[in-house]
């Protein structure tokens, strides 16, 4: 409330809004601020990965009777037991026959805990290729079993992709700056949900080669019988289709699938995928059983 005194000396009380009707409404609400625009996410896609394998080496059904000790975990592995109530335990050295009878585990798992090398390549905004090399190690065997982490390739590349998108700005800097940003962010390694850690990471960055529209047109109209050196007509069919698929993917990522142009891009991508399905097996560009004589 605001109190006023008029010319006759009369005291009048009014609310703040009634006393100052022309002031913007947000002035009367302390702490109200305009939110900043959301940060544009950098598109990151895993294009290749090698060195990942299933950390669950084997699964064994167990019984209380006859009495027997559990298996002994070889070096570089760990044993995880699932009880009938679902509780998971990983005893160092396994269990004795008495412990096997007392705890009554229903299932036993052997988990690979030794370090393994891996390499993975990511495409960032169709402009840069980020190569990540390092080692992966299971740090929590129980978490691996609880999360049923068998597709390590997907789990690790998905986490690395999220970390790359979070560490890099939407407007990509130079290759050296990208490498420095990622190296600094991953100095202590990367924890993958499910009990795995990526460590000893080495990052390499290179610019991705763009496929121009005129080059694609040359691909489509090239005459295989009248090709000149450097003409796309001399390109292997598999390489040509691979580059066309990359062009379709990049165009959809940049322009989206909305509108007439987006629908046309989707049809083009579908055509390229169907071309992939009918690629010949022979290097000469024809199927082995249908070669012309």
Short mmCIF file of C-alpha atoms in Angstrom, two decimals:
data_model
loop_
_atom_site.label_atom_id
_atom_site.label_comp_id
_atom_site.label_asym_id
_atom_site.label_seq_id
_atom_site.Cartn_x
_atom_site.Cartn_y
_atom_site.Cartn_z
CA UNK A 1 0.00 0.00 0.00
CA UNK A 2 1.05 3.60 -0.75
CA UNK A 3 -0.24 6.57 1.33
CA UNK A 4 -0.87 10.01 -0.30
CA UNK A 5 -1.75 13.43 1.17
CA UNK A 6 -3.90 15.66 -1.11
CA UNK A 7 -4.06 19.48 -1.12
CA UNK A 8 -6.67 19.51 1.68
CA UNK A 9 -4.48 17.39 3.92
CA UNK A 10 -6.56 14.23 3.54
CA UNK A 11 -4.64 10.96 3.78
CA UNK A 12 -5.44 8.35 1.09
CA UNK A 13 -4.10 4.79 0.82
CA UNK A 14 -3.93 2.92 -2.47
CA UNK A 15 -2.36 -0.27 -3.70
CA UNK A 16 0.92 0.00 -5.57
CA UNK A 17 -0.65 -1.08 -8.87
CA UNK A 18 -3.50 1.42 -8.57
CA UNK A 19 -1.14 4.24 -7.63
CA UNK A 20 1.16 3.63 -10.61
CA UNK A 21 -1.03 2.11 -13.35
CA UNK A 22 1.38 3.00 -16.17
CA UNK A 23 4.33 1.04 -14.83
CA UNK A 24 5.05 -2.31 -16.51
CA UNK A 25 3.68 -5.27 -14.60
CA UNK A 26 7.11 -6.88 -14.18
CA UNK A 27 8.32 -3.95 -12.06
CA UNK A 28 6.00 -4.99 -9.22
CA UNK A 29 7.34 -8.57 -9.27
CA UNK A 30 10.85 -8.68 -7.77
CA UNK A 31 13.13 -11.36 -9.16
CA UNK A 32 11.32 -11.71 -12.51
CA UNK A 33 13.84 -11.79 -15.35
CA UNK A 34 13.68 -12.71 -19.01
CA UNK A 35 15.15 -16.15 -19.59
CA UNK A 36 18.13 -16.47 -21.90
CA UNK A 37 17.66 -18.34 -25.17
CA UNK A 38 18.49 -22.04 -24.97
CA UNK A 39 21.92 -23.07 -26.24
CA UNK A 40 21.72 -24.69 -29.65
CA UNK A 41 22.82 -28.30 -29.39
CA UNK A 42 25.67 -29.44 -31.62
CA UNK A 43 24.68 -32.50 -33.70
CA UNK A 44 27.10 -35.35 -33.02
CA UNK A 45 26.91 -38.78 -34.65
CA UNK A 46 29.09 -41.86 -34.20
CA UNK A 47 30.26 -43.08 -37.60
CA UNK A 48 32.67 -45.87 -36.62
CA UNK A 49 33.85 -47.78 -33.55
CA UNK A 50 36.11 -50.75 -32.94
CA UNK A 51 37.46 -52.59 -29.90
CA UNK A 52 34.27 -52.86 -27.84
CA UNK A 53 32.99 -56.27 -26.75
CA UNK A 54 30.44 -57.78 -24.41
CA UNK A 55 31.85 -57.54 -20.85
CA UNK A 56 29.57 -60.39 -19.70
CA UNK A 57 31.66 -63.41 -20.65
CA UNK A 58 29.20 -66.11 -19.62
CA UNK A 59 26.04 -66.75 -17.58
CA UNK A 60 25.55 -69.92 -15.52
CA UNK A 61 22.48 -71.34 -13.79
CA UNK A 62 23.30 -72.50 -10.23
CA UNK A 63 21.79 -74.89 -7.66
CA UNK A 64 22.18 -75.45 -3.92
CA UNK A 65 22.41 -79.22 -4.28
CA UNK A 66 24.81 -80.93 -4.73
CA UNK A 67 27.11 -78.91 -2.50
CA UNK A 68 29.99 -77.39 -4.44
CA UNK A 69 32.24 -74.37 -4.34
CA UNK A 70 31.74 -71.62 -6.86
CA UNK A 71 34.07 -71.16 -9.78
CA UNK A 72 37.23 -69.16 -9.18
CA UNK A 73 37.46 -66.02 -11.27
CA UNK A 74 40.59 -66.02 -13.49
CA UNK A 75 42.80 -62.92 -13.50
CA UNK A 76 41.13 -60.00 -15.24
CA UNK A 77 37.61 -61.22 -14.45
CA UNK A 78 35.10 -61.01 -11.61
CA UNK A 79 32.21 -63.22 -10.47
CA UNK A 80 28.76 -61.79 -9.79
CA UNK A 81 25.97 -63.86 -8.21
CA UNK A 82 22.26 -63.12 -8.37
CA UNK A 83 20.25 -64.47 -5.44
CA UNK A 84 16.67 -65.69 -5.74
CA UNK A 85 15.45 -62.38 -4.33
CA UNK A 86 17.34 -60.50 -7.06
CA UNK A 87 20.17 -59.25 -4.83
CA UNK A 88 23.56 -59.08 -6.59
CA UNK A 89 26.89 -59.82 -4.89
CA UNK A 90 30.46 -59.99 -6.17
CA UNK A 91 32.61 -61.80 -3.56
CA UNK A 92 36.37 -61.66 -4.19
CA UNK A 93 37.62 -65.19 -4.83
CA UNK A 94 34.14 -66.70 -5.13
CA UNK A 95 32.18 -68.65 -2.50
CA UNK A 96 32.75 -71.84 -0.56
CA UNK A 97 30.28 -74.73 -0.71
CA UNK A 98 28.72 -73.58 2.57
CA UNK A 99 28.30 -70.03 1.31
CA UNK A 100 26.80 -71.30 -1.93
CA UNK A 101 24.23 -73.27 0.10
CA UNK A 102 23.56 -70.42 2.56
CA UNK A 103 23.16 -67.63 0.00
CA UNK A 104 21.64 -69.90 -2.63
CA UNK A 105 22.52 -67.87 -5.75
CA UNK A 106 20.37 -68.65 -8.76
CA UNK A 107 22.63 -67.26 -11.49
CA UNK A 108 26.36 -66.66 -11.83
CA UNK A 109 28.06 -64.20 -14.18
CA UNK A 110 31.69 -63.86 -15.19
CA UNK A 111 32.57 -60.25 -16.01
CA UNK A 112 35.60 -59.09 -17.97
CA UNK A 113 37.46 -56.50 -15.87
CA UNK A 114 40.70 -56.28 -17.85
CA UNK A 115 41.44 -53.09 -19.84
CA UNK A 116 40.85 -53.12 -23.61
CA UNK A 117 41.82 -50.66 -26.34
CA UNK A 118 39.21 -48.99 -28.53
CA UNK A 119 38.86 -46.37 -31.27
CA UNK A 120 35.77 -44.39 -32.24
CA UNK A 121 35.03 -41.69 -34.81
CA UNK A 122 32.35 -39.02 -34.50
CA UNK A 123 30.95 -36.53 -36.99
CA UNK A 124 30.22 -33.12 -35.48
CA UNK A 125 27.83 -30.95 -37.44
CA UNK A 126 29.02 -32.44 -40.77
CA UNK A 127 32.13 -30.25 -40.52
CA UNK A 128 34.57 -32.03 -38.23
CA UNK A 129 35.58 -35.62 -37.56
CA UNK A 130 36.64 -36.40 -33.99
CA UNK A 131 38.72 -39.56 -33.48
CA UNK A 132 38.88 -40.89 -29.92
CA UNK A 133 41.34 -43.65 -28.97
CA UNK A 134 41.77 -45.05 -25.48
CA UNK A 135 40.96 -47.96 -23.21
CA UNK A 136 37.77 -49.20 -21.59
CA UNK A 137 37.63 -51.05 -18.27
CA UNK A 138 34.79 -52.43 -16.17
CA UNK A 139 35.00 -50.73 -12.77
CA UNK A 140 31.76 -52.06 -11.24
CA UNK A 141 30.89 -55.65 -12.22
CA UNK A 142 27.66 -55.55 -10.20
CA UNK A 143 26.48 -52.47 -12.10
CA UNK A 144 27.23 -54.21 -15.41
CA UNK A 145 24.95 -57.11 -14.46
CA UNK A 146 22.28 -54.86 -12.95
CA UNK A 147 22.18 -52.72 -16.09
CA UNK A 148 22.49 -55.72 -18.45
CA UNK A 149 25.30 -53.88 -20.21
CA UNK A 150 26.00 -56.18 -23.14
CA UNK A 151 26.03 -53.68 -26.05
CA UNK A 152 29.13 -51.79 -24.96
CA UNK A 153 29.63 -50.29 -28.42
CA UNK A 154 26.34 -48.39 -28.22
CA UNK A 155 26.69 -47.43 -24.54
CA UNK A 156 30.21 -45.99 -24.91
CA UNK A 157 29.71 -44.18 -28.21
CA UNK A 158 26.43 -42.69 -26.98
CA UNK A 159 28.12 -41.35 -23.83
CA UNK A 160 31.09 -39.99 -25.78
CA UNK A 161 28.71 -38.34 -28.23
CA UNK A 162 26.87 -36.62 -25.37
CA UNK A 163 30.18 -35.47 -23.86
CA UNK A 164 31.36 -34.06 -27.21
CA UNK A 165 28.10 -32.16 -27.71
CA UNK A 166 28.30 -30.75 -24.16
CA UNK A 167 31.96 -29.70 -24.42
CA UNK A 168 31.88 -27.99 -27.83
CA UNK A 169 30.06 -24.79 -28.82
CA UNK A 170 27.54 -24.76 -31.67
CA UNK A 171 29.97 -22.67 -33.73
CA UNK A 172 32.95 -24.97 -33.99
CA UNK A 173 36.40 -23.42 -33.41
CA UNK A 174 39.60 -24.63 -35.06
CA UNK A 175 40.72 -28.25 -34.95
CA UNK A 176 43.41 -27.41 -32.38
CA UNK A 177 40.91 -25.69 -30.08
CA UNK A 178 38.48 -28.61 -30.36
CA UNK A 179 41.24 -31.04 -29.44
CA UNK A 180 42.26 -28.90 -26.45
CA UNK A 181 38.65 -28.58 -25.24
CA UNK A 182 38.00 -32.32 -25.36
CA UNK A 183 41.39 -33.26 -23.93
CA UNK A 184 40.81 -30.93 -20.99
CA UNK A 185 37.26 -32.17 -20.41
CA UNK A 186 38.35 -35.83 -20.47
CA UNK A 187 41.57 -35.52 -18.47
CA UNK A 188 40.16 -37.81 -15.76
CA UNK A 189 38.43 -40.17 -18.18
CA UNK A 190 34.75 -40.70 -18.95
CA UNK A 191 32.39 -42.72 -16.75
CA UNK A 192 29.86 -44.70 -18.78
CA UNK A 193 26.56 -45.50 -17.02
CA UNK A 194 26.56 -49.19 -16.16
CA UNK A 195 29.94 -49.62 -14.48
CA UNK A 196 32.46 -48.92 -17.28
CA UNK A 197 35.14 -46.24 -17.49
CA UNK A 198 36.95 -44.89 -20.56
CA UNK A 199 40.50 -43.74 -19.79
CA UNK A 200 43.87 -42.90 -21.35
CA UNK A 201 41.94 -41.01 -24.02
CA UNK A 202 43.66 -39.48 -27.03
CA UNK A 203 41.73 -37.09 -29.28
CA UNK A 204 42.34 -36.30 -32.94
CA UNK A 205 40.34 -33.78 -34.99
CA UNK A 206 40.16 -33.32 -38.75
CA UNK A 207 37.88 -31.47 -41.12
CA UNK A 208 35.30 -33.62 -42.91
CA UNK A 209 35.35 -33.53 -46.68
CA UNK A 210 32.15 -31.98 -48.01
CA UNK A 211 30.36 -33.54 -50.99
CA UNK A 212 29.25 -30.74 -53.33
CA UNK A 213 25.95 -30.78 -55.17
CA UNK A 214 27.57 -30.55 -58.62
CA UNK A 215 29.67 -33.58 -57.79
CA UNK A 216 26.54 -35.55 -56.91
CA UNK A 217 24.97 -34.56 -60.22
CA UNK A 218 28.09 -35.78 -62.00
CA UNK A 219 27.75 -39.07 -60.15
CA UNK A 220 24.17 -39.47 -61.30
CA UNK A 221 24.78 -38.63 -64.98
CA UNK A 222 28.28 -40.09 -65.39
CA UNK A 223 28.69 -42.45 -68.35
CA UNK A 224 30.73 -45.47 -67.31
CA UNK A 225 31.81 -46.11 -70.92
CA UNK A 226 33.05 -42.55 -71.46
CA UNK A 227 34.79 -41.54 -68.26
CA UNK A 228 37.81 -39.31 -68.02
CA UNK A 229 40.47 -39.33 -65.30
CA UNK A 230 39.06 -37.66 -62.23
CA UNK A 231 35.49 -38.05 -63.46
CA UNK A 232 33.12 -39.55 -60.87
CA UNK A 233 32.26 -42.23 -63.41
CA UNK A 234 35.46 -44.00 -62.39
CA UNK A 235 34.36 -44.15 -58.74
CA UNK A 236 33.54 -47.53 -57.24
CA UNK A 237 29.75 -47.99 -56.86
CA UNK A 238 30.01 -48.66 -53.13
CA UNK A 239 32.00 -45.46 -52.56
CA UNK A 240 29.57 -43.46 -54.69
CA UNK A 241 26.53 -44.70 -52.79
CA UNK A 242 28.30 -44.10 -49.47
CA UNK A 243 28.97 -40.47 -50.37
CA UNK A 244 25.39 -40.00 -51.58
CA UNK A 245 24.13 -41.42 -48.28
CA UNK A 246 26.33 -38.96 -46.40
CA UNK A 247 24.99 -36.08 -48.48
CA UNK A 248 21.38 -37.08 -47.79
CA UNK A 249 22.09 -37.43 -44.07
CA UNK A 250 23.84 -34.06 -43.82
CA UNK A 251 21.11 -32.29 -45.78
CA UNK A 252 18.39 -33.69 -43.49
CA UNK A 253 20.39 -32.71 -40.42
CA UNK A 254 20.79 -29.16 -41.73
CA UNK A 255 17.36 -28.48 -43.24
CA UNK A 256 15.11 -30.95 -41.41
CA UNK A 257 12.32 -33.08 -42.85
CA UNK A 258 9.59 -30.42 -42.82
CA UNK A 259 8.01 -28.94 -45.91
CA UNK A 260 8.34 -29.92 -49.55
CA UNK A 261 12.15 -29.76 -49.45
CA UNK A 262 12.29 -32.02 -46.40
CA UNK A 263 10.00 -34.58 -48.00
CA UNK A 264 12.15 -34.53 -51.14
CA UNK A 265 15.26 -35.13 -49.04
CA UNK A 266 13.57 -38.07 -47.32
CA UNK A 267 12.70 -39.58 -50.71
CA UNK A 268 16.29 -39.08 -51.85
CA UNK A 269 17.60 -40.77 -48.71
CA UNK A 270 15.21 -43.69 -49.23
CA UNK A 271 16.43 -44.04 -52.82
CA UNK A 272 20.05 -44.15 -51.69
CA UNK A 273 19.25 -46.80 -49.07
CA UNK A 274 17.59 -48.94 -51.72
CA UNK A 275 20.66 -48.49 -53.92
CA UNK A 276 22.75 -49.83 -51.05
CA UNK A 277 20.61 -52.97 -50.90
CA UNK A 278 21.26 -53.81 -54.56
CA UNK A 279 24.99 -53.09 -54.69
CA UNK A 280 26.85 -55.77 -56.67
CA UNK A 281 29.31 -58.10 -54.99
CA UNK A 282 32.03 -57.94 -57.63
CA UNK A 283 34.63 -55.17 -57.71
CA UNK A 284 33.93 -54.55 -61.40
CA UNK A 285 30.50 -53.18 -60.49
CA UNK A 286 28.42 -56.20 -61.53
CA UNK A 287 27.07 -59.16 -59.60
CA UNK A 288 29.20 -62.25 -59.81
CA UNK A 289 26.47 -64.39 -61.42
CA UNK A 290 25.37 -61.74 -63.94
CA UNK A 291 28.67 -60.70 -65.47
CA UNK A 292 28.45 -59.98 -69.16
CA UNK A 293 30.73 -62.00 -71.37
#
